[in-house]
mmCIF file of C-alpha atoms in Angstrom:
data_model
loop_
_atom_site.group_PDB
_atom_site.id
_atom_site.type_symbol
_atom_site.label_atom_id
_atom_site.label_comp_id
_atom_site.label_asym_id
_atom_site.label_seq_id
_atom_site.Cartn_x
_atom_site.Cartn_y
_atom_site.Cartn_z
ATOM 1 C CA UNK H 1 -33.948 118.381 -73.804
ATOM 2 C CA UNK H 2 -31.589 120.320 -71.549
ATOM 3 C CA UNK H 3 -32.007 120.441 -67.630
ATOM 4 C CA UNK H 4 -29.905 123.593 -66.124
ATOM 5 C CA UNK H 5 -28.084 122.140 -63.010
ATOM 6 C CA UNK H 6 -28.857 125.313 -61.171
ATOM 7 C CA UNK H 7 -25.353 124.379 -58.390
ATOM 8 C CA UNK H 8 -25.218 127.727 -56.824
ATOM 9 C CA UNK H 9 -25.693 129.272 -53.533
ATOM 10 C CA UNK H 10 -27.016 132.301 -53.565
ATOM 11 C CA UNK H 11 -30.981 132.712 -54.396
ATOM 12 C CA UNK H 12 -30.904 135.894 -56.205
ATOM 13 C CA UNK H 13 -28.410 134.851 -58.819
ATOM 14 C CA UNK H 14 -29.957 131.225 -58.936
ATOM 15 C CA UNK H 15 -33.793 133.083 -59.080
ATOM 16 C CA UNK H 16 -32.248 135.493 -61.941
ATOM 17 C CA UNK H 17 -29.941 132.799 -63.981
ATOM 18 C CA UNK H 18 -33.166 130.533 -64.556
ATOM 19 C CA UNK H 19 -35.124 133.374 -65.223
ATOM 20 C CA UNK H 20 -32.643 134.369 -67.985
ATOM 21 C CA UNK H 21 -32.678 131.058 -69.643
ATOM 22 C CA UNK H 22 -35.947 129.409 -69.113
ATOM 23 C CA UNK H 23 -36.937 129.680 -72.711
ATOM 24 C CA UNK H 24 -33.868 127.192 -73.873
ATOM 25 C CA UNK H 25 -34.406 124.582 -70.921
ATOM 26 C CA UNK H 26 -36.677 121.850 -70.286
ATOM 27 C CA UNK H 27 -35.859 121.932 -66.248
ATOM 28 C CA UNK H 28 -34.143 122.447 -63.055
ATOM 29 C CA UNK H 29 -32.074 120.533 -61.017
ATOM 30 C CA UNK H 30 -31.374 121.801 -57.996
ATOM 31 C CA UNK H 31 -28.529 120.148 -55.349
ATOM 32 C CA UNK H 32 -27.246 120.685 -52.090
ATOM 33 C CA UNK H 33 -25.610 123.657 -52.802
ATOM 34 C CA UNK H 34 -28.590 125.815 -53.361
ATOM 35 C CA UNK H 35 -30.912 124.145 -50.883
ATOM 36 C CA UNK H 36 -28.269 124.777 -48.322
ATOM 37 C CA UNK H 37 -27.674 128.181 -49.723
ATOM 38 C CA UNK H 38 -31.246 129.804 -50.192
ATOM 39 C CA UNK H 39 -33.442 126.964 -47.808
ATOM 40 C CA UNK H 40 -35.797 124.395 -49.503
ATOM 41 C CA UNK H 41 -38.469 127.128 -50.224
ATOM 42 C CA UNK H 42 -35.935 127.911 -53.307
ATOM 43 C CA UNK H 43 -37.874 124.708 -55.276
ATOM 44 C CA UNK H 44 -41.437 127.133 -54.800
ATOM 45 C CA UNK H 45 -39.497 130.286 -55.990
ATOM 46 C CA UNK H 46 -38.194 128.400 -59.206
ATOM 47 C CA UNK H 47 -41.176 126.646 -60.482
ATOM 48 C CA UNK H 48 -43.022 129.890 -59.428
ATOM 49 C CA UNK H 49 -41.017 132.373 -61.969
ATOM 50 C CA UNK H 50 -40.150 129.882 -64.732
ATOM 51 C CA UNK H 51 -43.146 127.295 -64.398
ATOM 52 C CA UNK H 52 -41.154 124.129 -65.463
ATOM 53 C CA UNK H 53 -40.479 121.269 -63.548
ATOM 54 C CA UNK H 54 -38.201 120.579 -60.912
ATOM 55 C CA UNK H 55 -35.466 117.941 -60.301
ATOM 56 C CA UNK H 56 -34.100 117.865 -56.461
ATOM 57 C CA UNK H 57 -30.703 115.936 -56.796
ATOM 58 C CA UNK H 58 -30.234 115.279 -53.094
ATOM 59 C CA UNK H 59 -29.242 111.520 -54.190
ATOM 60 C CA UNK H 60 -30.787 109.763 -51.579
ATOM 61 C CA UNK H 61 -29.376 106.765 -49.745
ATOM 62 C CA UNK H 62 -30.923 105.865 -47.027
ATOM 63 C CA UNK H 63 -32.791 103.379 -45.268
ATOM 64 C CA UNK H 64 -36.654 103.792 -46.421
ATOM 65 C CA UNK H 65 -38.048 105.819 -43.407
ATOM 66 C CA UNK H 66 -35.350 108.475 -43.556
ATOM 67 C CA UNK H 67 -35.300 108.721 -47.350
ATOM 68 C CA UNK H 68 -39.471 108.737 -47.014
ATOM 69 C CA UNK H 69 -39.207 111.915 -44.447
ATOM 70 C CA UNK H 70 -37.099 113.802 -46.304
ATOM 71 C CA UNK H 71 -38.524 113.281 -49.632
ATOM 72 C CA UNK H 72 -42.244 114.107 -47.924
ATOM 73 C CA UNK H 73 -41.097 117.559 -47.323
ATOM 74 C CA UNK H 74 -38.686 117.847 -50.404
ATOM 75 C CA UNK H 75 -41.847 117.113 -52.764
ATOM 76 C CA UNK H 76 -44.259 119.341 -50.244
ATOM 77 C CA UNK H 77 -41.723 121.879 -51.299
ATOM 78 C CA UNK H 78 -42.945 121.872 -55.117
ATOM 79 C CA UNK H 79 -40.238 119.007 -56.672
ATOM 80 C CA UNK H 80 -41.808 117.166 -59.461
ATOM 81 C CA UNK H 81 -38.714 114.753 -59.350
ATOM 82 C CA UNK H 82 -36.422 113.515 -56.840
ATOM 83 C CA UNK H 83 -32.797 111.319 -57.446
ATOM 84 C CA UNK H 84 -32.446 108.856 -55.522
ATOM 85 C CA UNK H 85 -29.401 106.205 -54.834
ATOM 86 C CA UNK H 86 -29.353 102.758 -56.189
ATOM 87 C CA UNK H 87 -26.934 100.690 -54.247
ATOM 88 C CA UNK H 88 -29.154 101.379 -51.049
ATOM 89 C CA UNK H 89 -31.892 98.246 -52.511
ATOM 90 C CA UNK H 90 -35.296 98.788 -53.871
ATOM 91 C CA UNK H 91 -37.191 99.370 -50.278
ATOM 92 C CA UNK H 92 -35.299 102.286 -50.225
ATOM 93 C CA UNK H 93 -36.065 103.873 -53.392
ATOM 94 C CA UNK H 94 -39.599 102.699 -53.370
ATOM 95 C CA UNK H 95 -39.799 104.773 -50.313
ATOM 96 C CA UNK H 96 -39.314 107.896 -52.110
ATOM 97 C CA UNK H 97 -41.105 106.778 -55.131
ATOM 98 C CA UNK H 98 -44.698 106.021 -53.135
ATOM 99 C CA UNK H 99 -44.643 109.767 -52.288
ATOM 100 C CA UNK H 100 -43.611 111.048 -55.898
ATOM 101 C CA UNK H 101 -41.937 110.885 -59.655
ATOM 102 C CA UNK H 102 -38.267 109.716 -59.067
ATOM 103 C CA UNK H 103 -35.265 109.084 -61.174
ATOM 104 C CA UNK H 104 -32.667 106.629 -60.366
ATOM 105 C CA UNK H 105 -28.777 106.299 -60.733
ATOM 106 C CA UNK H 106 -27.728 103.447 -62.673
ATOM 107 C CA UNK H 107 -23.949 105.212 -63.431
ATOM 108 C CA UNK H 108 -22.509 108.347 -62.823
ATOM 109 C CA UNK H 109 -20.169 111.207 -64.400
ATOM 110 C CA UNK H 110 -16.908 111.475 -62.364
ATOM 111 C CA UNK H 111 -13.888 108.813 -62.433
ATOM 112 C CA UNK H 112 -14.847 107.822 -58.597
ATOM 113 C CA UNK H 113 -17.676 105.973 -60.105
ATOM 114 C CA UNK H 114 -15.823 103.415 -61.807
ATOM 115 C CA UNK H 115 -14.479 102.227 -58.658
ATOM 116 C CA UNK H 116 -17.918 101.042 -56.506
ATOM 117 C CA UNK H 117 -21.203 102.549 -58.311
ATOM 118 C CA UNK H 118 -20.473 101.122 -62.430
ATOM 119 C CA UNK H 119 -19.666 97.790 -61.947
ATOM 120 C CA UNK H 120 -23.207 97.011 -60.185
ATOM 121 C CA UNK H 121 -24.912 98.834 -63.395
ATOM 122 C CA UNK H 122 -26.874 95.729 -64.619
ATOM 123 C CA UNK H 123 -28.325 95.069 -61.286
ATOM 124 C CA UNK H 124 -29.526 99.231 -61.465
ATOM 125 C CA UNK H 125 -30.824 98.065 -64.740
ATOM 126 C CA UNK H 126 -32.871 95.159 -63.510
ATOM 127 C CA UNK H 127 -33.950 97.725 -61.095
ATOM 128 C CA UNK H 128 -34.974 100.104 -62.690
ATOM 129 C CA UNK H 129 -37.136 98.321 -65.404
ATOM 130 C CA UNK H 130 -38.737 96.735 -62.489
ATOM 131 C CA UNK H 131 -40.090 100.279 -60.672
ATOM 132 C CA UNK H 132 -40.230 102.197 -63.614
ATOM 133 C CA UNK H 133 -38.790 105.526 -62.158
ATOM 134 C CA UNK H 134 -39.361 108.566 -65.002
ATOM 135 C CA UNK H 135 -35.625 108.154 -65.227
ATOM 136 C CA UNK H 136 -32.140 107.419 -64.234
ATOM 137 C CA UNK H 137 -29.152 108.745 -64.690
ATOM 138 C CA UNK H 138 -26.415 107.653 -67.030
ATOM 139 C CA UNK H 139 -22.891 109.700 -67.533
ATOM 140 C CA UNK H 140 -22.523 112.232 -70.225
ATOM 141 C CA UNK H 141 -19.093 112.061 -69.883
ATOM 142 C CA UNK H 142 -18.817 108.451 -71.299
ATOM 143 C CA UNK H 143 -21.570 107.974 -74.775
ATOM 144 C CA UNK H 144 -20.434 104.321 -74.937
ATOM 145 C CA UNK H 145 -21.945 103.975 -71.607
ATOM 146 C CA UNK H 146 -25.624 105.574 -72.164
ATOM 147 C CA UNK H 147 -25.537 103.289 -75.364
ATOM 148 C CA UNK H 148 -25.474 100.822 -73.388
ATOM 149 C CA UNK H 149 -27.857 101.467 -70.733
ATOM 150 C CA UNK H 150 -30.342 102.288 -73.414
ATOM 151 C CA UNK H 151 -30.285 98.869 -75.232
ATOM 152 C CA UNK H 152 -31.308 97.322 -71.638
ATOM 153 C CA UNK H 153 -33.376 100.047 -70.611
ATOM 154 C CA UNK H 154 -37.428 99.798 -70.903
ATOM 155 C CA UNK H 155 -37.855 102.145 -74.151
ATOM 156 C CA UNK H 156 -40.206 104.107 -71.712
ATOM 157 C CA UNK H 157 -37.975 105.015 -69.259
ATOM 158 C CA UNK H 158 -35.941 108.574 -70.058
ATOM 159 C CA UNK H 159 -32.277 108.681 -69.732
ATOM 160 C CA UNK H 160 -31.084 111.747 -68.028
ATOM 161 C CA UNK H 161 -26.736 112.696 -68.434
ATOM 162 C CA UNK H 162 -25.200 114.781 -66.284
ATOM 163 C CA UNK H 163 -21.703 115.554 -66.919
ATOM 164 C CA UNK H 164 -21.838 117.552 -70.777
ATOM 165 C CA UNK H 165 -19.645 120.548 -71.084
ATOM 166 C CA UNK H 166 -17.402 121.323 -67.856
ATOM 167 C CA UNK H 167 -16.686 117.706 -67.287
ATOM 168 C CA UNK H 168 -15.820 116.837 -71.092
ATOM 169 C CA UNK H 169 -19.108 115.469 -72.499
ATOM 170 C CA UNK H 170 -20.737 116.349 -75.555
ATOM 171 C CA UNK H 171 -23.954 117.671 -75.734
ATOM 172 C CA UNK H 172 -24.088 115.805 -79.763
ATOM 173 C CA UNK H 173 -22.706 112.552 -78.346
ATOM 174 C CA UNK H 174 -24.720 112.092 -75.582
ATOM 175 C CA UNK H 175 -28.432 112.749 -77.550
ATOM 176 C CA UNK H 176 -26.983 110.486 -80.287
ATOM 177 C CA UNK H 177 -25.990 107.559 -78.195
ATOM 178 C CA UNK H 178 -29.364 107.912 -76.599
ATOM 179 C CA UNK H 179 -30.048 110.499 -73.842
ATOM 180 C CA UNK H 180 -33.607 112.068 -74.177
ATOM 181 C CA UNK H 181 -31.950 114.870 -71.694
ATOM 182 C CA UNK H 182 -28.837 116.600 -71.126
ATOM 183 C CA UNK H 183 -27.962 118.157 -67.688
ATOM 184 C CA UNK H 184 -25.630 121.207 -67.996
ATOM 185 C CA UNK H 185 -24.469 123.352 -64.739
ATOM 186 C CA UNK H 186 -21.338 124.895 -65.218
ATOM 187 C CA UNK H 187 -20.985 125.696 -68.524
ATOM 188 C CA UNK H 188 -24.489 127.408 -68.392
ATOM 189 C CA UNK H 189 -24.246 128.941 -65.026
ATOM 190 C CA UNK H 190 -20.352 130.087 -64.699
ATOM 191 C CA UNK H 191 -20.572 132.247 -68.374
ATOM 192 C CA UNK H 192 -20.221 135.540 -68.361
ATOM 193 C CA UNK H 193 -24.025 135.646 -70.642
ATOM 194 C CA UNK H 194 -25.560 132.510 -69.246
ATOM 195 C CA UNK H 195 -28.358 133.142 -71.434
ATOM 196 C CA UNK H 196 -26.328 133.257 -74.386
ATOM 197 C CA UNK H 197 -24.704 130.126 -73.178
ATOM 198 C CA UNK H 198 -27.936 128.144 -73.145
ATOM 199 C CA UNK H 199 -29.365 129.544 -76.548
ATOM 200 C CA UNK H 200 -26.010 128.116 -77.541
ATOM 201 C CA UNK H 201 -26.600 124.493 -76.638
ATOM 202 C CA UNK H 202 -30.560 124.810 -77.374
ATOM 203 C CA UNK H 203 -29.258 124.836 -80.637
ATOM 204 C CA UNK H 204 -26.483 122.538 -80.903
ATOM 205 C CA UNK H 205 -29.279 120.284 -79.586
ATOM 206 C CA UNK H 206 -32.630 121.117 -81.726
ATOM 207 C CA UNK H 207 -29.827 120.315 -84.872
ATOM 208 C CA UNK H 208 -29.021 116.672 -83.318
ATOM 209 C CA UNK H 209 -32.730 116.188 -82.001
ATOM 210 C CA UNK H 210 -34.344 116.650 -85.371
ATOM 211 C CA UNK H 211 -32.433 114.561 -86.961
#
C-alpha cells in the first residue's frame, strides 16, 4: 500500500534508495525532479532493479496533442502510470489515457489547492467515474477529504494520497478514511536509514490494513 515518492535528483542515490526499500513498497513515483536530474531513462533503471511499477507524476495539463506526445515517450520509457491534470477537460486526459494506465487529480495536498483545484472536486468526480482512470489522487493531508471522495468514487477506482508524513498526514488516517495507497517521499527518502524508515510505515500500515 505505500508508493515511495522517489523526489530526488541524483540517479545513484534515487537507483540505491529504491533498491534499499523495495521490499516495504508497492511503487514508484517519480517527478520532475528526478527526470530532470538523471533523464527519462531513470523510469527503465527503476523498474529494472526493483521490478515494481512505476508512477510518472509529471501532472499533465495540456491541450490533448501535447499531453499525447509527451506521455508517448514517458510510457515508451517503461511508466505503467502517468498523473495527469483535471481542470484541463476530459479530451485532455483521454489523450494520455488512449496511450496508457493513468491516474487523475480530483484534490491535492498543499493549502494552494483550496484556492482553484478543491472547489471543482465533484466535477473531477463525475470525471473520473466516467473514464475510469486506475486512480486519482486525493490529499493525505486532509482524511475528511478522501472520505469523501470515496463515498462518490466508483468502488473500483483506487485512491492514491500524497501528502502522509512531511506534510502532516497520517499514514493510519488516511488507509482508514479510505486510501488503498499512501504516497510517502520525504519522510522515506530524507532519513538517515531510509530503509528503516519504510519498514517503519510497512508496518504501521499492514496493522491498519488487516484490520
Amino acid at each position: 500500500m505505500i508508493i515511495l515518492a522517489l523526489d530526488v535528483y541524483e540517479k545513484d542515490k534515487a537507483l540505491k534508495i529504491a533498491e534499499d526499500v523495495k521490499e516495504y513498497i508497492s511503487m514508484i513515483k517519480v517527478n520532475w525532479p528526478l527526470i530532470i536530474g538523471s533523464g527519462l531513462d531513470i523510469i527503465g533503471e527503476l523498474k529494472k532493479r526493483t521490478r515494481l511499477k512505476i508512477i510518472a507524476d509529471l501532472k499533465l495539463a495540456d491541450i490533448p496533442n501535447t499531453n499525447r506526445l509527451i506521455a508517448k515517450k514517458v510510457y515508451g520509457a517503461g511508466a505503467d502510470y502517468i498523473i495527469v491534470h483535471s481542470f484541463v477537460g476530459k479530451d485532455s486526459v483521454l489523450a494520455v489515457k488512449e496511450l496508457g494506465e493513468i491516474i487523475m487529480i480530483v484534490e491535492m495536498s498543499h493549502p494552494g489547492a483550496l484556492e482553484f483545484i478543491n472547489p471543482l472536486t465533484d466535477k473531477f468526480i463525475e470525471m473520473a467515474n466516467e473514464i475510469q482512470p486506475f486512480g486519482v489522487i486525493a490529499p493525505g493531508t486532509r482524511p475528511e477529504r478522501i472520505k469523501y471522495i470515496r463515498e462518490r468514487l466508483n468502488e473500483e477506482i483506487r485512491i492514491l494520497t500524497p501528502g502522509i508524513g512531511a506534510q502532516g498526514g497520517k499514514a493510519s488516517e488516511a488507509i482508514k478514511a479510505g486510501a488503498d495507497y499512501i504516497i510517502v517521499g520525504r519522510s522515506i527518502y530524507s532519513s538517515e536509514n531510509p530503509r528503516e524508515a519504510a519498514r517503519r510505515i510497512y508496518e504501521e500500515v499492514k496493522g491498519w490494513s488487516s484490520e
